[in-house]
């Protein structure tokens, strides 16, 4: 019987115990708090766990996922908040009158008889809760980015006014990918963001036992070929980012199983190459890239050439959100996968409109500035593989393994591979007989080249 790797037990609250306790204590003091962190780093987990773990006597925490708004409007937000309050507050016994009042307010918000009634009845519901509850009310607003960027300015002004009216009874705890107010400079966004200026917390990726616990859970649930000794590699690839840890764990296990089945050596270079073309890993990197503003992207693309002032301005924002880390005497992207993603973005932009460019997030393919018609699934997988190994040779074994899958290793022959390459070349090249970008390297494999 094979001995399974022994993974250490998961730490309390997913390794976020310190952050949850700190936020709970600050919220209990009546402060408005902002939790900021990169995409998929665990902000929602922290807020949900906080609402469940916080002592009931400290405050009434109401978790509100802003992604659940029925429509993106003033009325949509008010409806969601009142709906979550009705579901999250103990509205029986002595609080039954409050429950009846919140139900009436909710009905008037959903079906207002006049344009102003939704606004007025929302305020009435919040006022009733602040005045009748035996403890402070904390509205926990998750995924607030879109609201800060685009909702009617008067909504944010109203939330600020309610806080000013009930400073000891009402506070907000928010989660966003950026500092509140940085993406929009309207009056309402600015005044609402002022509430959090002195109480903004930045959520770091996982480390140590918490990161190991994520991988251990993946290994157990997915029967993955991983061991605790893989953690240095996994942490270097992902920087402890939870979603990247999951994606890389599954990708690395698949690579290891394939190598064992074919008795091939799995080198670190091969691991890097495969992860740089893995769809799930690259999708997570694309999310991180997409949330950067234009100045931050330019700073990363031209980091070494930046003058000190511009580099300092960009590094402050990127460091506080843990997208950069200190390495020796320099700052670098927080994980190898993101650093590699930035390098490929740099190559694509250096070529300007020339050559092949793949927008991984949108799934679009551009050739010399021309948008290609949609590729088939196999064609796109092949192109993504070659694009991830730009200017490098990809052998036929890897093509079958990544494009078709390990189970097809013995079924896909050279002729089938050549037909797929030929179909892709017909779409990429102006003259397929004299290819500029997609080359066959006889006896070795295929190469997608930059201009």
Short mmCIF file of C-alpha atoms in Angstrom, two decimals, residues 58-403:
data_model
loop_
_atom_site.label_atom_id
_atom_site.label_comp_id
_atom_site.label_asym_id
_atom_site.label_seq_id
_atom_site.Cartn_x
_atom_site.Cartn_y
_atom_site.Cartn_z
CA UNK A 58 -20.25 43.44 19.89
CA UNK A 59 -22.34 44.47 16.86
CA UNK A 60 -24.88 43.20 14.32
CA UNK A 61 -22.78 42.35 11.25
CA UNK A 62 -24.80 42.13 8.01
CA UNK A 63 -22.92 40.60 5.07
CA UNK A 64 -23.89 42.16 1.70
CA UNK A 65 -22.41 40.84 -1.55
CA UNK A 66 -22.79 43.74 -3.99
CA UNK A 67 -22.50 41.31 -6.91
CA UNK A 68 -26.01 40.16 -5.98
CA UNK A 69 -27.66 43.46 -6.92
CA UNK A 70 -30.68 42.72 -9.11
CA UNK A 71 -29.87 45.85 -11.13
CA UNK A 72 -27.04 48.35 -10.98
CA UNK A 73 -28.92 51.33 -9.61
CA UNK A 74 -29.78 53.24 -6.46
CA UNK A 75 -32.92 51.14 -6.05
CA UNK A 76 -30.97 47.93 -6.69
CA UNK A 77 -28.49 48.64 -3.90
CA UNK A 78 -31.18 49.72 -1.43
CA UNK A 79 -33.19 46.57 -2.16
CA UNK A 80 -30.15 44.35 -1.59
CA UNK A 81 -29.20 46.00 1.72
CA UNK A 82 -32.71 45.73 3.15
CA UNK A 83 -33.06 42.14 1.89
CA UNK A 84 -29.81 41.15 3.65
CA UNK A 85 -30.87 42.95 6.84
CA UNK A 86 -34.18 41.09 6.87
CA UNK A 87 -32.34 37.80 6.47
CA UNK A 88 -29.47 38.54 8.86
CA UNK A 89 -31.11 40.20 11.87
CA UNK A 90 -32.95 38.29 14.63
CA UNK A 91 -36.33 39.96 14.08
CA UNK A 92 -38.44 37.98 16.52
CA UNK A 93 -39.68 38.68 20.03
CA UNK A 94 -38.89 42.21 21.13
CA UNK A 95 -37.56 43.03 17.67
CA UNK A 96 -40.73 41.94 15.85
CA UNK A 97 -41.86 45.59 15.37
CA UNK A 98 -38.51 46.32 13.71
CA UNK A 99 -39.02 43.30 11.46
CA UNK A 100 -42.46 44.59 10.42
CA UNK A 101 -41.04 48.06 9.70
CA UNK A 102 -38.18 46.64 7.61
CA UNK A 103 -40.67 44.55 5.62
CA UNK A 104 -42.75 47.67 4.87
CA UNK A 105 -39.64 49.60 3.87
CA UNK A 106 -38.49 46.75 1.66
CA UNK A 107 -41.85 46.60 -0.12
CA UNK A 108 -41.78 50.34 -0.79
CA UNK A 109 -38.22 50.14 -2.12
CA UNK A 110 -39.07 47.26 -4.47
CA UNK A 111 -42.31 48.88 -5.74
CA UNK A 112 -42.10 52.63 -5.00
CA UNK A 113 -45.14 54.74 -5.83
CA UNK A 114 -43.00 57.82 -6.49
CA UNK A 115 -39.46 58.46 -7.71
CA UNK A 116 -38.24 59.51 -4.27
CA UNK A 117 -39.97 56.84 -2.17
CA UNK A 118 -37.24 54.18 -2.55
CA UNK A 119 -34.65 56.59 -1.21
CA UNK A 120 -36.85 57.77 1.68
CA UNK A 121 -37.95 54.30 2.73
CA UNK A 122 -34.40 52.94 2.63
CA UNK A 123 -33.35 55.70 5.00
CA UNK A 124 -36.33 54.97 7.21
CA UNK A 125 -35.38 51.29 7.43
CA UNK A 126 -31.77 52.08 8.35
CA UNK A 127 -32.92 54.65 10.91
CA UNK A 128 -35.31 52.15 12.53
CA UNK A 129 -32.55 49.54 12.79
CA UNK A 130 -30.08 52.02 14.30
CA UNK A 131 -32.61 53.21 16.88
CA UNK A 132 -34.19 49.87 17.85
CA UNK A 133 -31.30 47.39 17.82
CA UNK A 134 -29.59 46.77 21.17
CA UNK A 135 -26.15 46.93 19.56
CA UNK A 136 -24.46 48.85 16.70
CA UNK A 137 -25.17 47.90 13.09
CA UNK A 138 -22.25 47.13 10.75
CA UNK A 139 -23.04 46.87 7.03
CA UNK A 140 -20.37 44.61 5.50
CA UNK A 141 -20.26 45.66 1.82
CA UNK A 142 -18.30 43.14 -0.25
CA UNK A 143 -17.15 43.73 -3.87
CA UNK A 144 -17.69 47.50 -3.69
CA UNK A 145 -15.48 48.41 -6.69
CA UNK A 146 -18.21 48.75 -9.31
CA UNK A 147 -20.40 50.81 -6.99
CA UNK A 148 -17.55 53.21 -6.24
CA UNK A 149 -16.82 53.54 -9.95
CA UNK A 150 -20.25 54.02 -11.44
CA UNK A 151 -23.31 54.25 -9.21
CA UNK A 152 -25.21 57.53 -8.87
CA UNK A 153 -23.18 59.91 -6.72
CA UNK A 154 -26.12 60.64 -4.43
CA UNK A 155 -26.14 57.02 -3.22
CA UNK A 156 -22.66 57.40 -1.73
CA UNK A 157 -23.54 60.81 -0.33
CA UNK A 158 -26.59 59.25 1.31
CA UNK A 159 -24.53 56.44 2.89
CA UNK A 160 -22.16 59.08 4.25
CA UNK A 161 -25.06 61.13 5.60
CA UNK A 162 -26.57 58.11 7.38
CA UNK A 163 -23.24 57.42 9.05
CA UNK A 164 -22.98 61.07 10.14
CA UNK A 165 -26.51 60.88 11.57
CA UNK A 166 -25.79 57.70 13.58
CA UNK A 167 -22.02 57.76 14.24
CA UNK A 168 -22.27 55.47 17.27
CA UNK A 169 -24.90 53.13 15.81
CA UNK A 170 -23.96 52.62 12.14
CA UNK A 171 -20.65 51.82 10.45
CA UNK A 172 -19.41 50.22 7.24
CA UNK A 173 -16.88 47.49 6.52
CA UNK A 174 -16.03 47.27 2.82
CA UNK A 175 -13.92 45.10 0.52
CA UNK A 176 -12.46 46.32 -2.77
CA UNK A 177 -9.53 45.70 -5.09
CA UNK A 178 -8.25 49.28 -4.77
CA UNK A 179 -8.35 52.10 -2.23
CA UNK A 180 -11.84 53.58 -2.11
CA UNK A 181 -12.10 56.77 -4.11
CA UNK A 182 -9.05 56.23 -6.33
CA UNK A 183 -11.01 55.19 -9.41
CA UNK A 184 -13.46 58.10 -9.27
CA UNK A 185 -13.14 61.69 -8.13
CA UNK A 186 -16.79 62.71 -7.80
CA UNK A 187 -17.97 64.43 -4.64
CA UNK A 188 -19.96 61.47 -3.30
CA UNK A 189 -17.14 58.96 -3.81
CA UNK A 190 -14.69 61.33 -2.15
CA UNK A 191 -16.84 62.02 0.90
CA UNK A 192 -17.71 58.35 1.35
CA UNK A 193 -14.03 57.35 1.00
CA UNK A 194 -13.10 59.86 3.72
CA UNK A 195 -14.78 57.56 6.25
CA UNK A 196 -12.06 54.95 5.65
CA UNK A 197 -8.97 57.15 5.22
CA UNK A 198 -7.46 56.17 8.57
CA UNK A 199 -8.72 52.59 8.61
CA UNK A 200 -7.66 50.86 5.40
CA UNK A 201 -6.25 47.33 5.68
CA UNK A 202 -4.38 45.55 2.89
CA UNK A 203 -4.84 41.79 2.63
CA UNK A 204 -1.65 39.90 1.78
CA UNK A 205 -1.45 36.52 0.02
CA UNK A 206 -1.22 33.41 2.19
CA UNK A 207 2.04 32.24 3.71
CA UNK A 208 3.41 29.35 5.72
CA UNK A 209 0.89 26.94 7.19
CA UNK A 210 -2.09 28.71 5.58
CA UNK A 211 -0.68 28.31 2.05
CA UNK A 212 0.24 24.70 2.79
CA UNK A 213 -3.29 24.03 4.01
CA UNK A 214 -4.78 25.21 0.69
CA UNK A 215 -2.52 22.89 -1.28
CA UNK A 216 -3.13 20.03 1.17
CA UNK A 217 -6.88 20.36 0.77
CA UNK A 218 -6.53 20.32 -3.03
CA UNK A 219 -4.27 17.26 -2.81
CA UNK A 220 -6.74 15.35 -0.64
CA UNK A 221 -9.89 16.30 -2.54
CA UNK A 222 -8.39 15.84 -6.00
CA UNK A 223 -6.03 12.93 -5.23
CA UNK A 224 -3.19 15.05 -6.58
CA UNK A 225 0.40 13.90 -6.95
CA UNK A 226 1.77 16.51 -4.56
CA UNK A 227 3.65 16.50 -1.27
CA UNK A 228 4.58 19.14 1.33
CA UNK A 229 8.06 19.19 -0.21
CA UNK A 230 6.50 20.89 -3.27
CA UNK A 231 5.63 24.00 -1.27
CA UNK A 232 8.80 26.02 -2.09
CA UNK A 233 8.10 25.62 -5.81
CA UNK A 234 4.38 26.33 -5.41
CA UNK A 235 5.00 29.44 -3.31
CA UNK A 236 7.59 30.77 -5.77
CA UNK A 237 5.15 30.28 -8.67
CA UNK A 238 2.14 31.80 -6.90
CA UNK A 239 3.43 34.00 -4.07
CA UNK A 240 0.77 32.40 -1.87
CA UNK A 241 -2.14 33.77 -3.91
CA UNK A 242 -5.00 31.35 -3.05
CA UNK A 243 -6.56 31.00 -6.51
CA UNK A 244 -3.15 30.63 -8.16
CA UNK A 245 -2.19 28.02 -5.55
CA UNK A 246 -5.21 25.94 -6.54
CA UNK A 247 -4.61 26.30 -10.30
CA UNK A 248 -0.89 25.54 -10.05
CA UNK A 249 -1.50 22.56 -7.73
CA UNK A 250 -3.74 20.86 -10.29
CA UNK A 251 -1.47 21.75 -13.21
CA UNK A 252 1.67 20.51 -11.45
CA UNK A 253 -0.01 17.25 -10.43
CA UNK A 254 -1.08 16.62 -14.03
CA UNK A 255 2.44 17.30 -15.27
CA UNK A 256 3.91 14.94 -12.69
CA UNK A 257 1.46 12.14 -13.48
CA UNK A 258 2.12 12.49 -17.20
CA UNK A 259 5.88 12.42 -16.64
CA UNK A 260 5.60 9.30 -14.49
CA UNK A 261 3.36 7.55 -17.04
CA UNK A 262 5.83 8.22 -19.85
CA UNK A 263 8.96 7.94 -17.71
CA UNK A 264 10.09 11.40 -18.77
CA UNK A 265 12.10 13.70 -16.52
CA UNK A 266 10.08 16.68 -15.30
CA UNK A 267 12.55 19.56 -15.20
CA UNK A 268 11.91 22.90 -13.55
CA UNK A 269 12.16 24.58 -16.94
CA UNK A 270 9.43 22.33 -18.30
CA UNK A 271 7.22 23.12 -15.29
CA UNK A 272 7.68 26.84 -15.94
CA UNK A 273 6.86 26.48 -19.63
CA UNK A 274 3.72 24.46 -19.00
CA UNK A 275 2.42 26.78 -16.28
CA UNK A 276 3.03 29.78 -18.53
CA UNK A 277 0.59 28.27 -21.04
CA UNK A 278 -1.89 26.74 -18.60
CA UNK A 279 -5.30 28.34 -19.21
CA UNK A 280 -6.37 28.49 -15.55
CA UNK A 281 -3.06 29.95 -14.35
CA UNK A 282 -2.98 32.55 -17.12
CA UNK A 283 -6.61 33.51 -16.51
CA UNK A 284 -5.75 34.38 -12.90
CA UNK A 285 -2.74 36.44 -14.02
CA UNK A 286 -4.96 38.22 -16.55
CA UNK A 287 -7.36 39.22 -13.75
CA UNK A 288 -4.49 40.71 -11.76
CA UNK A 289 -3.26 42.57 -14.83
CA UNK A 290 -6.73 43.85 -15.69
CA UNK A 291 -7.23 45.51 -12.30
CA UNK A 292 -4.08 47.65 -12.67
CA UNK A 293 -4.51 51.21 -13.88
CA UNK A 294 -2.65 52.49 -16.93
CA UNK A 295 0.22 54.03 -14.93
CA UNK A 296 0.77 50.81 -12.96
CA UNK A 297 0.86 48.74 -16.14
CA UNK A 298 3.33 51.09 -17.75
CA UNK A 299 5.50 51.01 -14.63
CA UNK A 300 5.66 47.20 -14.66
CA UNK A 301 6.25 47.04 -18.42
CA UNK A 302 9.15 49.51 -18.25
CA UNK A 303 10.26 49.01 -14.65
CA UNK A 304 14.00 49.22 -15.19
CA UNK A 305 13.70 52.29 -17.42
CA UNK A 306 11.42 54.27 -15.08
CA UNK A 307 12.81 57.41 -13.50
CA UNK A 308 12.92 57.38 -9.70
CA UNK A 309 9.87 59.61 -9.18
CA UNK A 310 7.50 57.64 -11.43
CA UNK A 311 8.80 54.34 -10.09
CA UNK A 312 8.24 55.47 -6.52
CA UNK A 313 4.68 56.60 -7.26
CA UNK A 314 3.76 53.28 -8.86
CA UNK A 315 5.58 51.13 -6.32
CA UNK A 316 3.65 52.59 -3.38
CA UNK A 317 0.29 51.48 -4.81
CA UNK A 318 1.59 48.10 -6.00
CA UNK A 319 3.44 47.37 -2.76
CA UNK A 320 0.53 48.10 -0.45
CA UNK A 321 -1.65 45.72 -2.47
CA UNK A 322 1.18 43.14 -2.36
CA UNK A 323 1.55 42.98 -6.14
CA UNK A 324 5.25 43.77 -5.70
CA UNK A 325 7.72 42.34 -3.18
CA UNK A 326 11.24 43.18 -2.12
CA UNK A 327 13.97 41.02 -3.64
CA UNK A 328 17.55 41.87 -2.68
CA UNK A 329 17.94 45.54 -3.66
CA UNK A 330 14.98 45.73 -6.03
CA UNK A 331 11.21 45.36 -6.27
CA UNK A 332 9.78 42.54 -8.38
CA UNK A 333 6.30 41.08 -9.10
CA UNK A 334 5.12 39.08 -6.11
CA UNK A 335 5.31 35.71 -7.92
CA UNK A 336 7.09 34.14 -10.89
CA UNK A 337 3.86 33.56 -12.84
CA UNK A 338 2.95 37.25 -12.77
CA UNK A 339 6.51 38.24 -13.67
CA UNK A 340 6.37 35.94 -16.69
CA UNK A 341 2.94 37.31 -17.67
CA UNK A 342 4.32 40.87 -17.55
CA UNK A 343 7.30 39.81 -19.69
CA UNK A 344 4.99 38.46 -22.40
CA UNK A 345 2.91 41.63 -22.26
CA UNK A 346 6.12 43.59 -22.77
CA UNK A 347 7.01 41.51 -25.82
CA UNK A 348 3.54 41.98 -27.29
CA UNK A 349 3.67 45.77 -26.86
CA UNK A 350 7.21 46.06 -28.15
CA UNK A 351 6.00 44.59 -31.39
CA UNK A 352 3.18 47.20 -31.46
CA UNK A 353 0.74 46.11 -34.19
CA UNK A 354 3.06 43.59 -35.78
CA UNK A 355 2.96 39.86 -35.20
CA UNK A 356 0.63 37.62 -33.22
CA UNK A 357 -1.10 38.93 -30.10
CA UNK A 358 -3.49 36.93 -27.92
CA UNK A 359 -5.82 38.68 -25.50
CA UNK A 360 -6.11 35.83 -23.00
CA UNK A 361 -8.92 37.44 -21.03
CA UNK A 362 -11.13 38.20 -24.06
CA UNK A 363 -10.08 35.17 -26.09
CA UNK A 364 -9.30 37.42 -29.10
CA UNK A 365 -6.41 36.85 -31.50
CA UNK A 366 -4.78 39.67 -33.48
CA UNK A 367 -2.40 39.33 -36.44
CA UNK A 368 -0.56 42.46 -37.55
CA UNK A 369 -3.33 44.56 -36.00
CA UNK A 370 -6.13 42.52 -37.63
CA UNK A 371 -8.68 40.69 -35.48
CA UNK A 372 -9.00 37.05 -36.54
CA UNK A 373 -12.34 35.24 -36.79
CA UNK A 374 -13.02 32.93 -33.86
CA UNK A 375 -10.71 29.91 -33.76
CA UNK A 376 -11.90 26.40 -33.00
CA UNK A 377 -11.23 25.08 -29.51
CA UNK A 378 -8.29 22.93 -30.65
CA UNK A 379 -6.83 25.76 -32.74
CA UNK A 380 -7.05 28.19 -29.82
CA UNK A 381 -5.45 25.70 -27.41
CA UNK A 382 -2.58 25.16 -29.84
CA UNK A 383 -2.09 28.89 -30.35
CA UNK A 384 -2.20 29.54 -26.59
CA UNK A 385 0.45 26.84 -26.06
CA UNK A 386 2.74 28.28 -28.73
CA UNK A 387 2.11 31.86 -27.57
CA UNK A 388 3.13 30.87 -24.04
CA UNK A 389 6.41 29.57 -25.53
CA UNK A 390 6.96 32.50 -27.90
CA UNK A 391 10.21 32.08 -29.87
CA UNK A 392 10.74 28.59 -28.38
CA UNK A 393 10.31 25.16 -29.96
CA UNK A 394 7.37 23.08 -28.73
CA UNK A 395 7.68 19.34 -29.44
CA UNK A 396 4.83 17.17 -30.72
CA UNK A 397 4.51 15.30 -27.44
CA UNK A 398 3.75 18.54 -25.63
CA UNK A 399 1.28 19.57 -28.35
CA UNK A 400 -0.74 16.37 -27.88
CA UNK A 401 -0.49 16.53 -24.10
CA UNK A 402 -1.71 20.14 -23.83
CA UNK A 403 -4.07 20.44 -26.81
#
